[in-house]
Structures are given as C-alpha cells and as structure tokens.
Amino acid sequence: MSQHWSEYWEQGHLTSFGTDFSSNYAGILKDIWLPIFKELRPNFEVLDIATGNGALPLLLKNYFDESNINGRVRGVDIAKIQPIKFDADNSIKIELIGEVNCESLPFSDPVDLVTSQFGIEYSNLSASLKTVANILKTGGRLSLVCHHHNSMIISRNKQVLLLIQSVTTKKLIEKLYSLADSMGQVTTKVDINRIKNDQVCEVLRNDINQLIGELYESNEAALMDSEILNYVTTFFKQGLYWSVDKKNDYLKFVQKQLSDLALRLEELVCAAIDETKLASMLKILSNERVEFVSATTLKSTDAQLLAWHFIFQKALK
Ligand SMILES: C[S@@+](CC[C@H](N)C(=O)[O-])C[C@H]1O[C@@H](n2cnc3c(N)ncnc32)[C@H](O)[C@@H]1O
C-alpha cells in the first residue's frame, strides 16, 4: 500500500493536498500547531508519525527559527519519501525516515511530543497507538489531527472517487487513445489540416467534448479536483505534435495517476475516524496509561468541518 504514496511523494509534494497547500499548511491546519509547539522546552524531542515529505516538521522548524530553543524532530513514514534538505547547522534538527511502519519503530529514544497530521489513522491503530504510548515520556503529549468521517475533505474526496471511477471517465480515456491513433503522426500544418478534416477524428473530438460535458454536469467541483481537465488540455496542447507512441505513453501515465489517486482516496475514506473508532482509540491509549485531554473539531473560515484534533497525555504516575 505504500507504493502509491511513494510515487506521490516522489513528485515533490509537501503535503497530501497536492497543489492546495503547495508551500505548506496554512490557516487552521497550521495555527492549531502553534500552541502545541509553544509548550516545548529546550532540547525537546518530537516524533512525527506518517510524516510524508515532512510538512509538519517544517512547520515546527519555521516556528522555532527566530528563537534560541534547540531540539530534534524525527518524522517517519511507511512510504519512500523525498524530503527537502534541511540545514544541518540549524538549532532544530530534522530527521525524516522513509520505509518505517509506525506500528513498530526502529528506535526507542523517549520523546516529549508525538504529532501526526492526517497520518496515524492510516495505520493499524491498535499497534501504532501502543508503540506511540511506549515512546512518550511521562507527561509527554500526543497531538493528532485526523480525518473526520463527516468532514468536507471526506465528502469532497468521495465525490472525486466516484467521478474518476465512473464509466464516463473510462470512456473519455478510451476515446483519447482512439484519437491518438486516428491522428497518426502530426508534424506539420498540413497534418493539422488533415486531422481537422478527418471524419473519424471529428467524431472522436465531439465524443470527447460530450464526455467532458457529462463529467462537468455530474460534478463540476469534483472534475476540477480530479485534474482530468489538465490532463486533457496537455494532451491537446503540448501533446499535439507528440508521436503516437508518446501520446499513448502519456495516456498510460494519466491512467496510472488516476488509479493511484483512487487508491489514496479509498484509503482516505477508510482512515476517517468516527465516534466508534474514537472510543476504541481512547481504550487502547488508556490501557497504556495515556490519558485523554481533549477532542475538538477544526473548521475552515467558512465554518466547514475539516478534521478532528485530539490531545492525549502520558500519565504522570
Ligand atoms: C495523507 S498522508 C499525510 C502525510 C503528512 N502527514 C502530511 O500531512 O502531509 C498519509 C501518510 O501516511 C503514511 N502511512 C500510512 N500508513 C502508515 C504506517 N503504518 N506507518 C507510517 N506511515 C504510514 C502514508 O505513506 C502517507 O505518507
């Protein structure tokens, strides 16, 4: 399951929201962390679970950049990751380690704070929460921003999933393959005139327009989120003079992107936390002497539900 995440992180994204937060989390998904970071004392140790390309460690480093507090944040992720390089001289040391399952960590240095943003809920919580509880110092905190089963993120992505798995999307890709074949090699203006006047190409172009219209009518927002329109535009613009083989390779790439996206979205929907899962998290943690502090919901500026925010603390005795 980590393969599609490895491929996603290899593309250089900083968060799992693609271009939505291209230069790191902002708004409430950033602000929620500032009071948590503020509690850290010099020489702190932080562990970020399911860190991806290190968005949260980077937020923490930026928070402490102006201070003279030093500390270390280690991030782990089950996927292969491609984090940006951090300055080794900085007073905040960042170590990001890929191909590490948070259900059983390869180190046991006690930490003051364990964090996760849309991460730990993808793991087997019975195992990962026990592991986290064992690594927390007495009095140490566990702060988790997790997917909420009723959030707008989940409902929006369920719509994207429906759209990319629809018969209409499959037909659209098939028609693009047929058009690539029917166009043949396009290298000159004469070829452009030829394909403009070609009956088969004309019918295929109309079919493609109609299918895009259907996707648009069925769910405009999901169509925009899915990147399908960008792929089609690339095919017709940059791809116009590509060889038939290159066009076919590009369409294979698009199919792979869409199937990886579907896998990530299916996992996302399964990972979301409802009240029953929350109750079982509380039970697992309290068995490990990690006490519940708070569960709040995060909302966007237009009052849409975004996520849960849970805080727990390792019992003093
Ligand atoms: C939605 S992404 C979030 C990444 C990052 N926290 C962020 O906010 O950008 C979920 C991540 O969880 C990772 N993951 C899933 N199961 C995991 C596990 N058992 N152990 C460690 N990481 C895991 C995936 O590889 C993926 O990178």
Short mmCIF file of C-alpha atoms and ligand atoms in Angstrom, two decimals:
data_model
loop_
_atom_site.label_atom_id
_atom_site.label_comp_id
_atom_site.label_asym_id
_atom_site.label_seq_id
_atom_site.Cartn_x
_atom_site.Cartn_y
_atom_site.Cartn_z
CA MET A 1 0.00 0.00 0.00
CA SER A 2 2.95 2.37 0.45
CA GLN A 3 3.82 2.21 -3.29
CA HIS A 4 1.29 4.82 -4.44
CA TRP A 5 2.32 7.10 -1.57
CA SER A 6 5.99 6.64 -2.52
CA GLU A 7 5.11 7.69 -6.07
CA TYR A 8 3.14 10.65 -4.76
CA TRP A 9 5.98 11.90 -2.52
CA GLU A 10 8.48 11.34 -5.34
CA GLN A 11 6.64 14.05 -7.30
CA GLY A 12 7.88 16.52 -4.66
CA HIS A 13 4.58 17.44 -2.96
CA LEU A 14 4.94 18.85 0.53
CA THR A 15 1.51 17.86 1.86
CA SER A 16 -1.02 15.25 0.85
CA PHE A 17 -3.27 18.01 -0.52
CA GLY A 18 -1.24 18.39 -3.72
CA THR A 19 -1.35 21.94 -5.05
CA ASP A 20 -3.86 23.10 -2.38
CA PHE A 21 -1.08 23.63 0.19
CA SER A 22 1.96 23.75 -2.11
CA SER A 23 4.04 25.84 0.32
CA ASN A 24 2.88 24.02 3.47
CA TYR A 25 -0.24 24.02 5.60
CA ALA A 26 -1.91 27.35 6.23
CA GLY A 27 -4.92 28.63 8.19
CA ILE A 28 -6.29 26.44 10.95
CA LEU A 29 -4.21 23.41 9.83
CA LYS A 30 -1.12 25.47 10.66
CA ASP A 31 -2.43 27.59 13.55
CA ILE A 32 -3.60 24.59 15.56
CA TRP A 33 0.05 23.53 15.98
CA LEU A 34 1.47 26.80 17.30
CA PRO A 35 0.25 26.47 20.92
CA ILE A 36 1.37 22.83 20.89
CA PHE A 37 4.89 23.78 19.73
CA LYS A 38 4.95 26.62 22.27
CA GLU A 39 4.89 24.10 25.14
CA LEU A 40 8.19 22.55 24.02
CA ARG A 41 11.27 23.23 26.15
CA PRO A 42 14.97 23.36 25.11
CA ASN A 43 16.43 20.04 23.95
CA PHE A 44 12.99 18.78 23.04
CA GLU A 45 12.40 15.53 21.17
CA VAL A 46 9.44 15.28 18.82
CA LEU A 47 8.25 12.36 16.73
CA ASP A 48 6.02 13.00 13.71
CA ILE A 49 4.09 9.92 12.59
CA ALA A 50 3.32 9.35 8.88
CA THR A 51 5.24 12.49 8.05
CA GLY A 52 5.14 12.31 4.23
CA ASN A 53 7.66 14.83 2.89
CA GLY A 54 7.87 16.49 6.31
CA ALA A 55 5.24 19.25 6.22
CA LEU A 56 4.75 19.21 9.99
CA PRO A 57 8.49 19.06 10.92
CA LEU A 58 8.99 22.01 8.59
CA LEU A 59 6.18 23.97 10.30
CA LEU A 60 7.85 23.25 13.65
CA LYS A 61 11.27 24.34 12.38
CA ASN A 62 9.83 27.58 10.97
CA TYR A 63 8.08 28.23 14.29
CA PHE A 64 11.39 27.99 16.21
CA ASP A 65 13.57 29.72 13.59
CA GLU A 66 13.51 33.07 15.42
CA SER A 67 14.06 31.54 18.88
CA ASN A 68 17.19 30.12 20.51
CA ILE A 69 15.47 26.91 21.56
CA ASN A 70 17.05 23.75 20.24
CA GLY A 71 15.58 20.34 19.72
CA ARG A 72 15.08 17.44 17.37
CA VAL A 73 12.12 16.31 15.33
CA ARG A 74 12.11 12.90 13.72
CA GLY A 75 9.49 12.01 11.16
CA VAL A 76 8.72 8.50 9.97
CA ASP A 77 6.64 7.26 7.06
CA ILE A 78 5.97 3.82 5.64
CA ALA A 79 6.45 5.13 2.10
CA LYS A 80 9.69 6.12 0.39
CA ILE A 81 9.84 9.86 0.87
CA GLN A 82 11.65 12.73 -0.87
CA PRO A 83 12.01 15.40 1.81
CA ILE A 84 13.72 18.70 1.12
CA LYS A 85 17.24 19.01 2.52
CA PHE A 86 17.47 20.76 5.88
CA ASP A 87 20.40 22.82 7.13
CA ALA A 88 22.42 20.55 9.48
CA ASP A 89 23.65 23.61 11.46
CA ASN A 90 20.16 24.67 12.46
CA SER A 91 19.31 24.51 16.17
CA ILE A 92 16.31 22.39 15.21
CA LYS A 93 17.50 19.07 13.82
CA ILE A 94 15.13 17.35 11.42
CA GLU A 95 15.48 13.68 10.52
CA LEU A 96 12.92 12.22 8.15
CA ILE A 97 13.00 8.47 7.68
CA GLY A 98 11.04 6.64 5.00
CA GLU A 99 10.03 2.98 4.86
CA VAL A 100 9.30 2.90 8.60
CA ASN A 101 5.99 1.50 9.78
CA CYS A 102 4.80 3.46 12.81
CA GLU A 103 3.28 0.26 14.22
CA SER A 104 6.79 -0.81 15.29
CA LEU A 105 9.54 1.82 15.41
CA PRO A 106 13.23 1.03 14.89
CA PHE A 107 14.26 3.34 17.79
CA SER A 108 13.02 3.95 21.33
CA ASP A 109 14.50 7.31 22.50
CA PRO A 110 11.76 8.85 24.68
CA VAL A 111 10.00 11.88 23.20
CA ASP A 112 8.21 14.92 24.66
CA LEU A 113 5.64 15.17 21.89
CA VAL A 114 4.23 12.86 19.25
CA THR A 115 2.45 14.58 16.36
CA SER A 116 0.55 13.45 13.30
CA GLN A 117 -1.41 15.35 10.70
CA PHE A 118 -3.70 13.13 8.62
CA GLY A 119 -1.32 10.22 9.17
CA ILE A 120 -1.65 7.84 12.10
CA GLU A 121 -5.26 6.97 11.24
CA TYR A 122 -3.95 5.15 8.12
CA SER A 123 -2.12 2.65 10.31
CA ASN A 124 -3.39 -0.22 12.43
CA LEU A 125 -4.29 1.90 15.47
CA SER A 126 -4.16 -0.99 17.96
CA ALA A 127 -0.46 -1.38 17.16
CA SER A 128 0.58 2.21 16.40
CA LEU A 129 -1.05 3.79 19.46
CA LYS A 130 0.66 1.23 21.74
CA THR A 131 4.01 2.00 20.08
CA VAL A 132 3.44 5.73 20.48
CA ALA A 133 2.43 5.30 24.13
CA ASN A 134 5.68 3.42 24.81
CA ILE A 135 7.89 6.09 23.33
CA LEU A 136 6.22 9.04 25.11
CA LYS A 137 7.97 10.46 28.19
CA THR A 138 5.92 10.71 31.37
CA GLY A 139 3.86 13.88 30.97
CA GLY A 140 4.59 13.86 27.22
CA ARG A 141 1.81 14.76 24.81
CA LEU A 142 0.24 13.15 21.79
CA SER A 143 -1.37 15.64 19.40
CA LEU A 144 -3.22 14.26 16.40
CA VAL A 145 -5.06 15.99 13.58
CA CYS A 146 -7.10 13.21 12.00
CA HIS A 147 -9.65 12.84 9.23
CA HIS A 148 -13.21 13.19 10.50
CA HIS A 149 -15.77 10.89 8.86
CA ASN A 150 -18.16 13.82 8.30
CA SER A 151 -15.59 16.39 7.14
CA MET A 152 -15.81 18.31 3.90
CA ILE A 153 -12.45 16.73 2.96
CA ILE A 154 -14.01 13.26 3.13
CA SER A 155 -17.24 14.20 1.34
CA ARG A 156 -15.39 16.16 -1.37
CA ASN A 157 -12.98 13.29 -1.96
CA LYS A 158 -15.77 10.69 -2.06
CA GLN A 159 -17.18 12.71 -4.98
CA VAL A 160 -13.78 12.77 -6.72
CA LEU A 161 -13.50 9.00 -6.23
CA LEU A 162 -16.94 8.45 -7.80
CA LEU A 163 -16.02 10.65 -10.75
CA ILE A 164 -12.64 9.09 -11.56
CA GLN A 165 -14.07 5.57 -11.25
CA SER A 166 -17.09 6.42 -13.43
CA VAL A 167 -17.83 4.82 -16.80
CA THR A 168 -17.70 8.32 -18.32
CA THR A 169 -14.05 8.81 -17.25
CA LYS A 170 -13.13 5.36 -18.58
CA LYS A 171 -14.81 6.17 -21.92
CA LEU A 172 -13.02 9.52 -22.06
CA ILE A 173 -9.59 7.85 -21.74
CA GLU A 174 -10.54 5.22 -24.37
CA LYS A 175 -11.60 7.98 -26.81
CA LEU A 176 -8.30 9.82 -26.23
CA TYR A 177 -6.39 6.62 -27.10
CA SER A 178 -8.51 6.21 -30.26
CA LEU A 179 -7.92 9.83 -31.22
CA ALA A 180 -4.15 9.47 -30.74
CA ASP A 181 -4.26 6.52 -33.18
CA SER A 182 -6.55 8.21 -35.70
CA MET A 183 -4.47 11.40 -35.72
CA GLY A 184 -1.33 9.47 -36.67
CA GLN A 185 1.95 11.39 -36.80
CA VAL A 186 1.36 15.15 -36.65
CA THR A 187 4.45 17.16 -37.56
CA THR A 188 3.35 19.96 -39.92
CA LYS A 189 0.49 22.41 -40.59
CA VAL A 190 -0.59 20.08 -43.43
CA ASP A 191 -1.12 17.32 -40.82
CA ILE A 192 -3.19 19.73 -38.73
CA ASN A 193 -5.45 20.43 -41.74
CA ARG A 194 -5.65 16.71 -42.44
CA ILE A 195 -6.85 15.85 -38.92
CA LYS A 196 -9.24 18.84 -38.88
CA ASN A 197 -10.96 17.48 -41.98
CA ASP A 198 -10.79 13.82 -40.98
CA GLN A 199 -14.28 12.42 -40.27
CA VAL A 200 -13.12 9.85 -37.69
CA CYS A 201 -11.08 12.46 -35.78
CA GLU A 202 -14.01 14.86 -35.89
CA VAL A 203 -16.40 12.27 -34.40
CA LEU A 204 -13.86 11.39 -31.68
CA ARG A 205 -13.31 15.06 -30.78
CA ASN A 206 -17.08 15.53 -30.48
CA ASP A 207 -17.37 12.42 -28.30
CA ILE A 208 -14.56 13.72 -26.07
CA ASN A 209 -16.25 17.12 -25.71
CA GLN A 210 -19.53 15.45 -24.90
CA LEU A 211 -17.96 13.19 -22.24
CA ILE A 212 -16.22 16.18 -20.63
CA GLY A 213 -19.58 17.98 -20.66
CA GLU A 214 -21.17 14.99 -18.89
CA LEU A 215 -18.44 14.96 -16.22
CA TYR A 216 -18.87 18.71 -15.79
CA GLU A 217 -22.64 18.38 -15.45
CA SER A 218 -22.37 15.48 -12.99
CA ASN A 219 -19.98 17.28 -10.61
CA GLU A 220 -18.04 20.36 -11.64
CA ALA A 221 -16.07 20.67 -8.35
CA ALA A 222 -15.02 17.01 -8.39
CA LEU A 223 -13.95 17.36 -12.02
CA MET A 224 -11.71 20.31 -11.08
CA ASP A 225 -10.26 18.40 -8.09
CA SER A 226 -9.53 15.33 -10.22
CA GLU A 227 -7.02 17.07 -12.58
CA ILE A 228 -8.76 15.37 -15.54
CA LEU A 229 -9.20 18.67 -17.41
CA ASN A 230 -5.48 19.47 -17.03
CA TYR A 231 -4.58 16.06 -18.47
CA VAL A 232 -6.91 16.58 -21.45
CA THR A 233 -5.54 20.09 -22.07
CA THR A 234 -1.95 18.78 -22.01
CA PHE A 235 -2.92 16.05 -24.50
CA PHE A 236 -4.36 18.60 -26.95
CA LYS A 237 -1.84 21.43 -26.44
CA GLN A 238 1.70 20.27 -25.56
CA GLY A 239 0.85 16.80 -26.92
CA LEU A 240 -0.40 17.87 -30.35
CA TYR A 241 2.92 17.24 -32.13
CA TRP A 242 3.97 14.27 -29.99
CA SER A 243 4.45 10.95 -31.80
CA VAL A 244 1.64 8.40 -31.50
CA ASP A 245 3.82 6.38 -29.09
CA LYS A 246 4.45 9.39 -26.89
CA LYS A 247 0.73 10.23 -26.82
CA ASN A 248 -0.02 6.62 -25.80
CA ASP A 249 2.67 6.77 -23.09
CA TYR A 250 1.16 9.98 -21.78
CA LEU A 251 -2.31 8.38 -21.61
CA LYS A 252 -0.84 5.40 -19.73
CA PHE A 253 0.71 7.89 -17.30
CA VAL A 254 -2.71 9.58 -16.86
CA GLN A 255 -4.37 6.21 -16.17
CA LYS A 256 -1.71 5.44 -13.55
CA GLN A 257 -2.17 8.86 -11.91
CA LEU A 258 -5.93 8.33 -11.75
CA SER A 259 -5.67 4.80 -10.38
CA ASP A 260 -3.12 5.91 -7.73
CA LEU A 261 -5.41 8.78 -6.80
CA ALA A 262 -8.31 6.32 -6.46
CA LEU A 263 -6.20 4.14 -4.12
CA ARG A 264 -5.24 7.13 -1.97
CA LEU A 265 -8.86 8.28 -1.80
CA GLU A 266 -10.17 4.81 -0.92
CA GLU A 267 -7.64 4.66 1.92
CA LEU A 268 -8.59 8.17 2.99
CA VAL A 269 -12.28 7.25 3.29
CA CYS A 270 -11.41 4.09 5.31
CA ALA A 271 -8.99 6.01 7.56
CA ALA A 272 -11.54 8.63 8.64
CA ILE A 273 -12.42 8.48 12.32
CA ASP A 274 -15.98 8.22 13.60
CA GLU A 275 -17.18 8.07 17.20
CA THR A 276 -16.80 4.26 17.39
CA LYS A 277 -13.17 4.39 16.25
CA LEU A 278 -12.54 7.25 18.65
CA ALA A 279 -13.90 5.18 21.54
CA SER A 280 -11.55 2.33 20.65
CA MET A 281 -8.59 4.76 20.42
CA LEU A 282 -9.39 6.02 23.91
CA LYS A 283 -9.49 2.46 25.23
CA ILE A 284 -6.17 1.45 23.64
CA LEU A 285 -4.45 4.57 24.98
CA SER A 286 -5.91 4.43 28.48
CA ASN A 287 -4.69 0.80 28.75
CA GLU A 288 -1.22 2.23 28.07
CA ARG A 289 -1.60 5.00 30.70
CA VAL A 290 -2.11 7.72 28.10
CA GLU A 291 -4.95 9.95 29.22
CA PHE A 292 -7.48 11.78 27.14
CA VAL A 293 -7.11 15.59 27.28
CA SER A 294 -9.39 16.92 24.53
CA ALA A 295 -11.16 16.19 21.26
CA THR A 296 -12.18 19.19 19.18
CA THR A 297 -13.25 19.68 15.61
CA LEU A 298 -11.40 22.02 13.27
CA LYS A 299 -13.43 24.23 10.94
CA SER A 300 -12.50 26.29 7.90
CA THR A 301 -13.10 30.07 7.80
CA ASP A 302 -16.45 29.34 6.12
CA ALA A 303 -17.39 27.01 9.00
CA GLN A 304 -16.91 23.73 7.13
CA LEU A 305 -15.81 20.73 9.18
CA LEU A 306 -12.18 19.86 8.35
CA ALA A 307 -10.81 17.43 10.91
CA TRP A 308 -10.57 16.17 14.47
CA HIS A 309 -7.91 17.43 16.81
CA PHE A 310 -7.10 15.07 19.67
CA ILE A 311 -4.73 15.70 22.56
CA PHE A 312 -3.60 13.00 24.99
CA GLN A 313 -1.00 12.97 27.75
CA LYS A 314 1.10 10.18 29.23
CA ALA A 315 0.04 9.84 32.87
CA LEU A 316 2.46 11.16 35.45
CA LYS A 317 2.13 8.01 37.57
C1 LIG B 1 -2.38 11.73 3.98
S1 LIG B 1 -0.66 11.39 4.05
C2 LIG B 1 -0.15 12.58 5.24
C3 LIG B 1 1.29 12.93 5.22
C4 LIG B 1 1.74 14.11 6.09
N1 LIG B 1 1.45 13.92 7.49
C5 LIG B 1 1.14 15.41 5.61
O1 LIG B 1 0.31 15.99 6.31
O2 LIG B 1 1.49 15.85 4.51
C6 LIG B 1 -0.68 9.85 4.91
C7 LIG B 1 0.69 9.22 5.06
O3 LIG B 1 0.57 8.11 5.96
C8 LIG B 1 1.58 7.19 5.60
N2 LIG B 1 1.30 5.92 6.29
C9 LIG B 1 0.25 5.10 6.10
N3 LIG B 1 0.34 4.02 6.92
C10 LIG B 1 1.47 4.19 7.64
C11 LIG B 1 2.12 3.42 8.66
N4 LIG B 1 1.60 2.24 9.09
N5 LIG B 1 3.28 3.87 9.17
C12 LIG B 1 3.82 5.04 8.75
N6 LIG B 1 3.26 5.81 7.79
C13 LIG B 1 2.10 5.40 7.25
C14 LIG B 1 1.47 7.15 4.08
O4 LIG B 1 2.61 6.58 3.48
C15 LIG B 1 1.29 8.64 3.78
O5 LIG B 1 2.54 9.24 3.52
#
